[in-house]
Amino acid sequence: MSNTKRGIFIAFEGIDGAGKSSQISLLSSKLIAEGIQIYDTFEPTNSPIGSVIRQMMSGRIQGAHETIAALFVADRVDHLLNSTNGILSKIERGVSVISDRYYFSSYAYHSAHIDMDWVISANSISANILRPDINLFIDVPPEVCIERLEKARFHFDIYENLAAIREVRKNYLNAFKKLQDHENIVIIDGNGEIQDIRSRIWHVVEPYFNAHY
Ligand code: TYD
């Protein structure tokens, strides 16, 4: 048996336009500078399953909401277990993983169309394989997110209008309440300057790495 310490697994969550990607890149650069091995990743993944998901979300391929949700489950299990860069083996080898979205995205986005308990139950396979050490939700008002998305119109998808984004935020908060006894959830105030948000995140994350290494 090796006595390698497991890596830390952080899942970033937020509505579209919440600024997850810039905060993830700031955090991972900081951790790497501290000498910590980091693997950055995201969902939907860029596997063949992820590609089908993107085509369904854009409407290029038809699929029921249940089908999309089930494909996300498959994509997530592959994200955890695939033999080239699966998250589980990274964590077991001592590499810390930061994922841009994980199963709380499914709870928040799919429960607009499907019962949330169905989505949670479909994802229990992933939860049983690996729960994040921290589910980190960057909370930004939907109005601010819409403004940002309009400025950087590089992608369109079916979720990007104000009412939908508001509903997704509400679903996130419901899911956090529902699962508060099973999951470590941290809500970060995403208002303000990028550097202020970065410090708030660092304040939460640093103790995990101090205790660990
Ligand atoms: P993408 O443009 O890849 O990422 P982001 O908006 O985070 O930059 O789109 C991901 C979209 O997929 C986003 O709108 C949320 C949605 N999504 C789900 O509906 N279910 C899920 O389980 C996940 C992980 C994402």
PDB file of C-alpha atoms and ligand atoms in Angstrom:
ATOM      1  CA  MET A   1       0.000   0.000   0.000  1.00  0.00           C
ATOM      2  CA  SER A   2       1.356   3.397  -0.859  1.00  0.00           C
ATOM      3  CA  ASN A   3       1.008   6.094   1.753  1.00  0.00           C
ATOM      4  CA  THR A   4       0.490   8.861  -0.792  1.00  0.00           C
ATOM      5  CA  LYS A   5      -1.980  11.392   0.549  1.00  0.00           C
ATOM      6  CA  ARG A   6      -5.087  11.797  -1.525  1.00  0.00           C
ATOM      7  CA  GLY A   7      -5.489  15.003  -3.493  1.00  0.00           C
ATOM      8  CA  ILE A   8      -8.202  17.535  -2.697  1.00  0.00           C
ATOM      9  CA  PHE A   9     -11.214  17.680  -5.014  1.00  0.00           C
ATOM     10  CA  ILE A  10     -12.854  21.079  -5.518  1.00  0.00           C
ATOM     11  CA  ALA A  11     -15.963  21.507  -7.680  1.00  0.00           C
ATOM     12  CA  PHE A  12     -16.725  25.054  -8.809  1.00  0.00           C
ATOM     13  CA  GLU A  13     -20.371  25.864  -9.346  1.00  0.00           C
ATOM     14  CA  GLY A  14     -22.294  28.911 -10.493  1.00  0.00           C
ATOM     15  CA  ILE A  15     -24.837  30.197 -12.951  1.00  0.00           C
ATOM     16  CA  ASP A  16     -23.649  31.077 -16.464  1.00  0.00           C
ATOM     17  CA  GLY A  17     -21.561  34.245 -16.335  1.00  0.00           C
ATOM     18  CA  ALA A  18     -20.660  33.908 -12.634  1.00  0.00           C
ATOM     19  CA  GLY A  19     -16.948  34.118 -13.390  1.00  0.00           C
ATOM     20  CA  LYS A  20     -16.004  30.535 -12.552  1.00  0.00           C
ATOM     21  CA  SER A  21     -13.407  30.131 -15.269  1.00  0.00           C
ATOM     22  CA  SER A  22     -11.325  33.188 -14.341  1.00  0.00           C
ATOM     23  CA  GLN A  23     -11.435  32.266 -10.657  1.00  0.00           C
ATOM     24  CA  ILE A  24     -10.465  28.675 -11.428  1.00  0.00           C
ATOM     25  CA  SER A  25      -7.463  29.806 -13.407  1.00  0.00           C
ATOM     26  CA  LEU A  26      -6.390  32.237 -10.651  1.00  0.00           C
ATOM     27  CA  LEU A  27      -6.761  29.565  -7.985  1.00  0.00           C
ATOM     28  CA  SER A  28      -4.965  26.856  -9.892  1.00  0.00           C
ATOM     29  CA  SER A  29      -2.028  29.173 -10.749  1.00  0.00           C
ATOM     30  CA  LYS A  30      -1.749  30.089  -7.081  1.00  0.00           C
ATOM     31  CA  LEU A  31      -1.795  26.449  -5.957  1.00  0.00           C
ATOM     32  CA  ILE A  32       0.739  25.465  -8.612  1.00  0.00           C
ATOM     33  CA  ALA A  33       2.974  28.327  -7.443  1.00  0.00           C
ATOM     34  CA  GLU A  34       2.722  26.828  -3.942  1.00  0.00           C
ATOM     35  CA  GLY A  35       4.109  23.591  -5.343  1.00  0.00           C
ATOM     36  CA  ILE A  36       0.828  21.670  -5.344  1.00  0.00           C
ATOM     37  CA  GLN A  37       0.022  19.294  -8.188  1.00  0.00           C
ATOM     38  CA  ILE A  38      -3.224  20.427  -9.803  1.00  0.00           C
ATOM     39  CA  TYR A  39      -5.384  18.969 -12.548  1.00  0.00           C
ATOM     40  CA  ASP A  40      -7.935  21.428 -13.976  1.00  0.00           C
ATOM     41  CA  THR A  41     -10.936  19.960 -15.689  1.00  0.00           C
ATOM     42  CA  PHE A  42     -14.552  20.690 -16.644  1.00  0.00           C
ATOM     43  CA  GLU A  43     -18.005  19.326 -17.437  1.00  0.00           C
ATOM     44  CA  PRO A  44     -19.459  18.665 -19.921  1.00  0.00           C
ATOM     45  CA  THR A  45     -16.108  17.048 -20.759  1.00  0.00           C
ATOM     46  CA  ASN A  46     -14.554  16.968 -24.204  1.00  0.00           C
ATOM     47  CA  SER A  47     -15.075  13.206 -24.484  1.00  0.00           C
ATOM     48  CA  PRO A  48     -17.370  11.741 -27.161  1.00  0.00           C
ATOM     49  CA  ILE A  49     -20.191  11.739 -24.568  1.00  0.00           C
ATOM     50  CA  GLY A  50     -19.531  15.440 -23.857  1.00  0.00           C
ATOM     51  CA  SER A  51     -19.696  16.142 -27.552  1.00  0.00           C
ATOM     52  CA  VAL A  52     -23.140  14.519 -27.879  1.00  0.00           C
ATOM     53  CA  ILE A  53     -24.290  16.576 -24.868  1.00  0.00           C
ATOM     54  CA  ARG A  54     -23.159  19.851 -26.480  1.00  0.00           C
ATOM     55  CA  GLN A  55     -24.922  18.947 -29.695  1.00  0.00           C
ATOM     56  CA  MET A  56     -28.129  18.195 -27.797  1.00  0.00           C
ATOM     57  CA  MET A  57     -27.891  21.422 -25.822  1.00  0.00           C
ATOM     58  CA  SER A  58     -27.486  23.425 -28.998  1.00  0.00           C
ATOM     59  CA  GLY A  59     -30.467  21.638 -30.557  1.00  0.00           C
ATOM     60  CA  ARG A  60     -28.390  20.049 -33.311  1.00  0.00           C
ATOM     61  CA  ILE A  61     -29.384  16.610 -32.027  1.00  0.00           C
ATOM     62  CA  GLN A  62     -32.804  16.056 -30.482  1.00  0.00           C
ATOM     63  CA  GLY A  63     -33.107  14.558 -27.018  1.00  0.00           C
ATOM     64  CA  ALA A  64     -35.535  14.576 -24.105  1.00  0.00           C
ATOM     65  CA  HIS A  65     -34.454  16.395 -20.937  1.00  0.00           C
ATOM     66  CA  GLU A  66     -34.134  13.010 -19.227  1.00  0.00           C
ATOM     67  CA  THR A  67     -31.803  11.853 -21.999  1.00  0.00           C
ATOM     68  CA  ILE A  68     -29.562  14.902 -21.607  1.00  0.00           C
ATOM     69  CA  ALA A  69     -29.518  14.463 -17.824  1.00  0.00           C
ATOM     70  CA  ALA A  70     -28.655  10.772 -18.223  1.00  0.00           C
ATOM     71  CA  LEU A  71     -25.867  11.619 -20.682  1.00  0.00           C
ATOM     72  CA  PHE A  72     -24.443  14.035 -18.100  1.00  0.00           C
ATOM     73  CA  VAL A  73     -24.448  11.136 -15.624  1.00  0.00           C
ATOM     74  CA  ALA A  74     -22.541   8.982 -18.130  1.00  0.00           C
ATOM     75  CA  ASP A  75     -20.129  11.826 -18.909  1.00  0.00           C
ATOM     76  CA  ARG A  76     -19.497  12.322 -15.182  1.00  0.00           C
ATOM     77  CA  VAL A  77     -18.860   8.649 -14.482  1.00  0.00           C
ATOM     78  CA  ASP A  78     -16.426   8.562 -17.403  1.00  0.00           C
ATOM     79  CA  HIS A  79     -14.857  11.786 -16.093  1.00  0.00           C
ATOM     80  CA  LEU A  80     -14.261   9.979 -12.787  1.00  0.00           C
ATOM     81  CA  LEU A  81     -13.196   6.579 -14.022  1.00  0.00           C
ATOM     82  CA  ASN A  82     -11.644   6.733 -17.496  1.00  0.00           C
ATOM     83  CA  SER A  83      -8.192   5.237 -17.648  1.00  0.00           C
ATOM     84  CA  THR A  84      -6.312   8.121 -19.286  1.00  0.00           C
ATOM     85  CA  ASN A  85      -7.213  11.092 -17.101  1.00  0.00           C
ATOM     86  CA  GLY A  86      -9.973   9.984 -14.742  1.00  0.00           C
ATOM     87  CA  ILE A  87     -10.394  12.195 -11.678  1.00  0.00           C
ATOM     88  CA  LEU A  88     -10.474   9.297  -9.214  1.00  0.00           C
ATOM     89  CA  SER A  89      -7.045   7.976 -10.094  1.00  0.00           C
ATOM     90  CA  LYS A  90      -5.594  11.522  -9.957  1.00  0.00           C
ATOM     91  CA  ILE A  91      -6.982  12.020  -6.465  1.00  0.00           C
ATOM     92  CA  GLU A  92      -5.667   8.630  -5.368  1.00  0.00           C
ATOM     93  CA  ARG A  93      -2.227   9.508  -6.742  1.00  0.00           C
ATOM     94  CA  GLY A  94      -2.149  12.705  -4.671  1.00  0.00           C
ATOM     95  CA  VAL A  95      -3.045  15.154  -7.439  1.00  0.00           C
ATOM     96  CA  SER A  96      -5.638  17.761  -6.470  1.00  0.00           C
ATOM     97  CA  VAL A  97      -8.450  18.316  -8.942  1.00  0.00           C
ATOM     98  CA  ILE A  98     -10.456  21.439  -9.710  1.00  0.00           C
ATOM     99  CA  SER A  99     -13.528  20.837 -11.832  1.00  0.00           C
ATOM    100  CA  ASP A 100     -15.513  23.567 -13.542  1.00  0.00           C
ATOM    101  CA  ARG A 101     -18.965  22.096 -12.681  1.00  0.00           C
ATOM    102  CA  TYR A 102     -19.885  18.724 -11.193  1.00  0.00           C
ATOM    103  CA  TYR A 103     -23.150  17.151 -10.078  1.00  0.00           C
ATOM    104  CA  PHE A 104     -24.671  20.254  -8.471  1.00  0.00           C
ATOM    105  CA  SER A 105     -24.827  21.699 -12.009  1.00  0.00           C
ATOM    106  CA  SER A 106     -27.076  18.788 -12.921  1.00  0.00           C
ATOM    107  CA  TYR A 107     -29.306  19.408  -9.889  1.00  0.00           C
ATOM    108  CA  ALA A 108     -29.594  23.102 -10.712  1.00  0.00           C
ATOM    109  CA  TYR A 109     -29.963  22.974 -14.507  1.00  0.00           C
ATOM    110  CA  HIS A 110     -32.024  19.842 -15.049  1.00  0.00           C
ATOM    111  CA  SER A 111     -34.519  20.408 -12.252  1.00  0.00           C
ATOM    112  CA  ALA A 112     -35.989  23.186 -14.389  1.00  0.00           C
ATOM    113  CA  HIS A 113     -37.497  20.300 -16.383  1.00  0.00           C
ATOM    114  CA  ILE A 114     -37.198  17.141 -14.272  1.00  0.00           C
ATOM    115  CA  ASP A 115     -37.874  16.404 -10.609  1.00  0.00           C
ATOM    116  CA  MET A 116     -34.703  17.230  -8.647  1.00  0.00           C
ATOM    117  CA  ASP A 117     -34.858  13.999  -6.641  1.00  0.00           C
ATOM    118  CA  TRP A 118     -34.737  12.044  -9.919  1.00  0.00           C
ATOM    119  CA  VAL A 119     -31.577  13.936 -10.896  1.00  0.00           C
ATOM    120  CA  ILE A 120     -29.983  13.460  -7.472  1.00  0.00           C
ATOM    121  CA  SER A 121     -30.778   9.776  -7.511  1.00  0.00           C
ATOM    122  CA  ALA A 122     -29.411   9.343 -11.060  1.00  0.00           C
ATOM    123  CA  ASN A 123     -26.190  10.991  -9.907  1.00  0.00           C
ATOM    124  CA  SER A 124     -25.787   8.916  -6.745  1.00  0.00           C
ATOM    125  CA  ILE A 125     -23.427   6.676  -8.707  1.00  0.00           C
ATOM    126  CA  SER A 126     -20.958   9.600  -8.953  1.00  0.00           C
ATOM    127  CA  ALA A 127     -21.568  10.757  -5.385  1.00  0.00           C
ATOM    128  CA  ASN A 128     -20.723   7.244  -4.192  1.00  0.00           C
ATOM    129  CA  ILE A 129     -17.512   7.223  -6.203  1.00  0.00           C
ATOM    130  CA  LEU A 130     -16.294  10.680  -5.221  1.00  0.00           C
ATOM    131  CA  ARG A 131     -17.797  13.611  -3.360  1.00  0.00           C
ATOM    132  CA  PRO A 132     -15.978  16.934  -3.658  1.00  0.00           C
ATOM    133  CA  ASP A 133     -14.061  18.087  -0.584  1.00  0.00           C
ATOM    134  CA  ILE A 134     -15.606  21.475  -1.390  1.00  0.00           C
ATOM    135  CA  ASN A 135     -18.548  22.398  -3.614  1.00  0.00           C
ATOM    136  CA  LEU A 136     -17.725  26.055  -4.132  1.00  0.00           C
ATOM    137  CA  PHE A 137     -20.594  28.168  -5.431  1.00  0.00           C
ATOM    138  CA  ILE A 138     -19.793  31.651  -6.734  1.00  0.00           C
ATOM    139  CA  ASP A 139     -22.953  33.613  -6.130  1.00  0.00           C
ATOM    140  CA  VAL A 140     -23.520  36.513  -8.506  1.00  0.00           C
ATOM    141  CA  PRO A 141     -26.877  38.235  -9.149  1.00  0.00           C
ATOM    142  CA  PRO A 142     -28.441  36.868 -12.361  1.00  0.00           C
ATOM    143  CA  GLU A 143     -28.772  40.445 -13.749  1.00  0.00           C
ATOM    144  CA  VAL A 144     -24.996  40.933 -13.481  1.00  0.00           C
ATOM    145  CA  CYS A 145     -24.360  37.600 -15.193  1.00  0.00           C
ATOM    146  CA  ILE A 146     -26.661  38.461 -18.091  1.00  0.00           C
ATOM    147  CA  GLU A 147     -24.830  41.762 -18.587  1.00  0.00           C
ATOM    148  CA  ARG A 148     -21.485  39.967 -18.659  1.00  0.00           C
ATOM    149  CA  LEU A 149     -22.761  37.320 -21.067  1.00  0.00           C
ATOM    150  CA  GLU A 150     -24.049  39.991 -23.404  1.00  0.00           C
ATOM    151  CA  LYS A 151     -20.628  41.669 -23.443  1.00  0.00           C
ATOM    152  CA  ALA A 152     -18.822  38.430 -24.238  1.00  0.00           C
ATOM    153  CA  ARG A 153     -21.182  36.786 -26.667  1.00  0.00           C
ATOM    154  CA  PHE A 154     -18.968  33.916 -27.640  1.00  0.00           C
ATOM    155  CA  HIS A 155     -21.465  31.217 -26.940  1.00  0.00           C
ATOM    156  CA  PHE A 156     -25.211  30.811 -26.915  1.00  0.00           C
ATOM    157  CA  ASP A 157     -27.141  28.073 -25.287  1.00  0.00           C
ATOM    158  CA  ILE A 158     -30.692  27.347 -24.324  1.00  0.00           C
ATOM    159  CA  TYR A 159     -30.218  28.494 -20.719  1.00  0.00           C
ATOM    160  CA  GLU A 160     -29.053  32.012 -21.279  1.00  0.00           C
ATOM    161  CA  ASN A 161     -31.925  34.290 -20.538  1.00  0.00           C
ATOM    162  CA  LEU A 162     -32.662  36.102 -17.334  1.00  0.00           C
ATOM    163  CA  ALA A 163     -35.677  34.087 -16.187  1.00  0.00           C
ATOM    164  CA  ALA A 164     -33.867  30.827 -16.812  1.00  0.00           C
ATOM    165  CA  ILE A 165     -30.720  31.981 -15.032  1.00  0.00           C
ATOM    166  CA  ARG A 166     -32.788  33.115 -12.052  1.00  0.00           C
ATOM    167  CA  GLU A 167     -34.418  29.737 -11.879  1.00  0.00           C
ATOM    168  CA  VAL A 168     -31.071  27.953 -12.037  1.00  0.00           C
ATOM    169  CA  ARG A 169     -29.789  30.042  -9.114  1.00  0.00           C
ATOM    170  CA  LYS A 170     -32.934  29.222  -7.126  1.00  0.00           C
ATOM    171  CA  ASN A 171     -32.471  25.521  -7.914  1.00  0.00           C
ATOM    172  CA  TYR A 172     -28.852  25.643  -6.777  1.00  0.00           C
ATOM    173  CA  LEU A 173     -29.952  27.111  -3.448  1.00  0.00           C
ATOM    174  CA  ASN A 174     -32.669  24.455  -3.079  1.00  0.00           C
ATOM    175  CA  ALA A 175     -30.200  21.690  -3.845  1.00  0.00           C
ATOM    176  CA  PHE A 176     -27.740  23.086  -1.279  1.00  0.00           C
ATOM    177  CA  LYS A 177     -30.467  23.057   1.346  1.00  0.00           C
ATOM    178  CA  LYS A 178     -31.575  19.554   0.436  1.00  0.00           C
ATOM    179  CA  LEU A 179     -28.062  18.114   0.582  1.00  0.00           C
ATOM    180  CA  GLN A 180     -26.535  20.206   3.363  1.00  0.00           C
ATOM    181  CA  ASP A 181     -26.064  17.170   5.616  1.00  0.00           C
ATOM    182  CA  HIS A 182     -24.218  15.191   2.946  1.00  0.00           C
ATOM    183  CA  GLU A 183     -22.101  17.728   1.123  1.00  0.00           C
ATOM    184  CA  ASN A 184     -19.591  20.404   2.011  1.00  0.00           C
ATOM    185  CA  ILE A 185     -21.001  23.508   0.341  1.00  0.00           C
ATOM    186  CA  VAL A 186     -19.368  26.928   0.454  1.00  0.00           C
ATOM    187  CA  ILE A 187     -21.120  29.956  -0.993  1.00  0.00           C
ATOM    188  CA  ILE A 188     -18.766  32.733  -2.076  1.00  0.00           C
ATOM    189  CA  ASP A 189     -20.040  36.265  -2.554  1.00  0.00           C
ATOM    190  CA  GLY A 190     -19.233  36.844  -6.221  1.00  0.00           C
ATOM    191  CA  ASN A 191     -19.881  40.602  -6.152  1.00  0.00           C
ATOM    192  CA  GLY A 192     -16.982  42.986  -6.515  1.00  0.00           C
ATOM    193  CA  GLU A 193     -13.581  43.042  -8.125  1.00  0.00           C
ATOM    194  CA  ILE A 194     -12.037  39.884  -9.485  1.00  0.00           C
ATOM    195  CA  GLN A 195      -9.160  40.147  -6.957  1.00  0.00           C
ATOM    196  CA  ASP A 196     -11.568  40.473  -4.016  1.00  0.00           C
ATOM    197  CA  ILE A 197     -13.392  37.334  -5.065  1.00  0.00           C
ATOM    198  CA  ARG A 198     -10.051  35.609  -5.542  1.00  0.00           C
ATOM    199  CA  SER A 199      -9.104  36.436  -1.917  1.00  0.00           C
ATOM    200  CA  ARG A 200     -12.456  35.168  -0.619  1.00  0.00           C
ATOM    201  CA  ILE A 201     -11.901  31.877  -2.417  1.00  0.00           C
ATOM    202  CA  TRP A 202      -8.305  31.585  -1.225  1.00  0.00           C
ATOM    203  CA  HIS A 203      -9.404  32.182   2.361  1.00  0.00           C
ATOM    204  CA  VAL A 204     -11.733  29.169   2.105  1.00  0.00           C
ATOM    205  CA  VAL A 205      -9.451  26.868   0.137  1.00  0.00           C
ATOM    206  CA  GLU A 206      -6.045  27.466   1.746  1.00  0.00           C
ATOM    207  CA  PRO A 207      -6.781  25.658   5.064  1.00  0.00           C
ATOM    208  CA  TYR A 208      -7.575  22.440   3.172  1.00  0.00           C
ATOM    209  CA  PHE A 209      -4.140  22.468   1.599  1.00  0.00           C
ATOM    210  CA  ASN A 210      -2.369  23.560   4.795  1.00  0.00           C
ATOM    211  CA  ALA A 211      -3.940  20.740   6.724  1.00  0.00           C
ATOM    212  CA  HIS A 212      -3.128  18.334   3.954  1.00  0.00           C
ATOM    213  CA  TYR A 213       0.463  18.892   2.880  1.00  0.00           C
TER     214      TYR A 213
HETATM  215  P1  TYD B   1     -20.324  25.582 -21.141  1.00  0.00           P
HETATM  216  O1  TYD B   1     -20.471  26.725 -22.060  1.00  0.00           O
HETATM  217  O2  TYD B   1     -19.497  24.445 -21.532  1.00  0.00           O
HETATM  218  O3  TYD B   1     -19.779  26.019 -19.719  1.00  0.00           O
HETATM  219  P2  TYD B   1     -19.926  27.344 -18.870  1.00  0.00           P
HETATM  220  O4  TYD B   1     -21.275  27.935 -19.096  1.00  0.00           O
HETATM  221  O5  TYD B   1     -19.733  26.821 -17.471  1.00  0.00           O
HETATM  222  O6  TYD B   1     -18.783  28.200 -19.334  1.00  0.00           O
HETATM  223  O7  TYD B   1     -21.778  25.121 -20.842  1.00  0.00           O
HETATM  224  C1  TYD B   1     -22.063  24.321 -19.848  1.00  0.00           C
HETATM  225  C2  TYD B   1     -23.548  24.340 -19.782  1.00  0.00           C
HETATM  226  O8  TYD B   1     -23.979  23.038 -19.433  1.00  0.00           O
HETATM  227  C3  TYD B   1     -24.054  25.285 -18.732  1.00  0.00           C
HETATM  228  O9  TYD B   1     -25.096  26.093 -19.254  1.00  0.00           O
HETATM  229  C4  TYD B   1     -24.614  24.378 -17.677  1.00  0.00           C
HETATM  230  C5  TYD B   1     -24.934  23.112 -18.411  1.00  0.00           C
HETATM  231  N1  TYD B   1     -24.832  21.894 -17.585  1.00  0.00           N
HETATM  232  C6  TYD B   1     -25.965  21.140 -17.344  1.00  0.00           C
HETATM  233  O10 TYD B   1     -27.059  21.479 -17.806  1.00  0.00           O
HETATM  234  N2  TYD B   1     -25.869  20.000 -16.599  1.00  0.00           N
HETATM  235  C7  TYD B   1     -24.708  19.584 -16.062  1.00  0.00           C
HETATM  236  O11 TYD B   1     -24.657  18.535 -15.377  1.00  0.00           O
HETATM  237  C8  TYD B   1     -23.528  20.374 -16.323  1.00  0.00           C
HETATM  238  C9  TYD B   1     -22.195  19.929 -15.786  1.00  0.00           C
HETATM  239  C10 TYD B   1     -23.635  21.515 -17.099  1.00  0.00           C
END
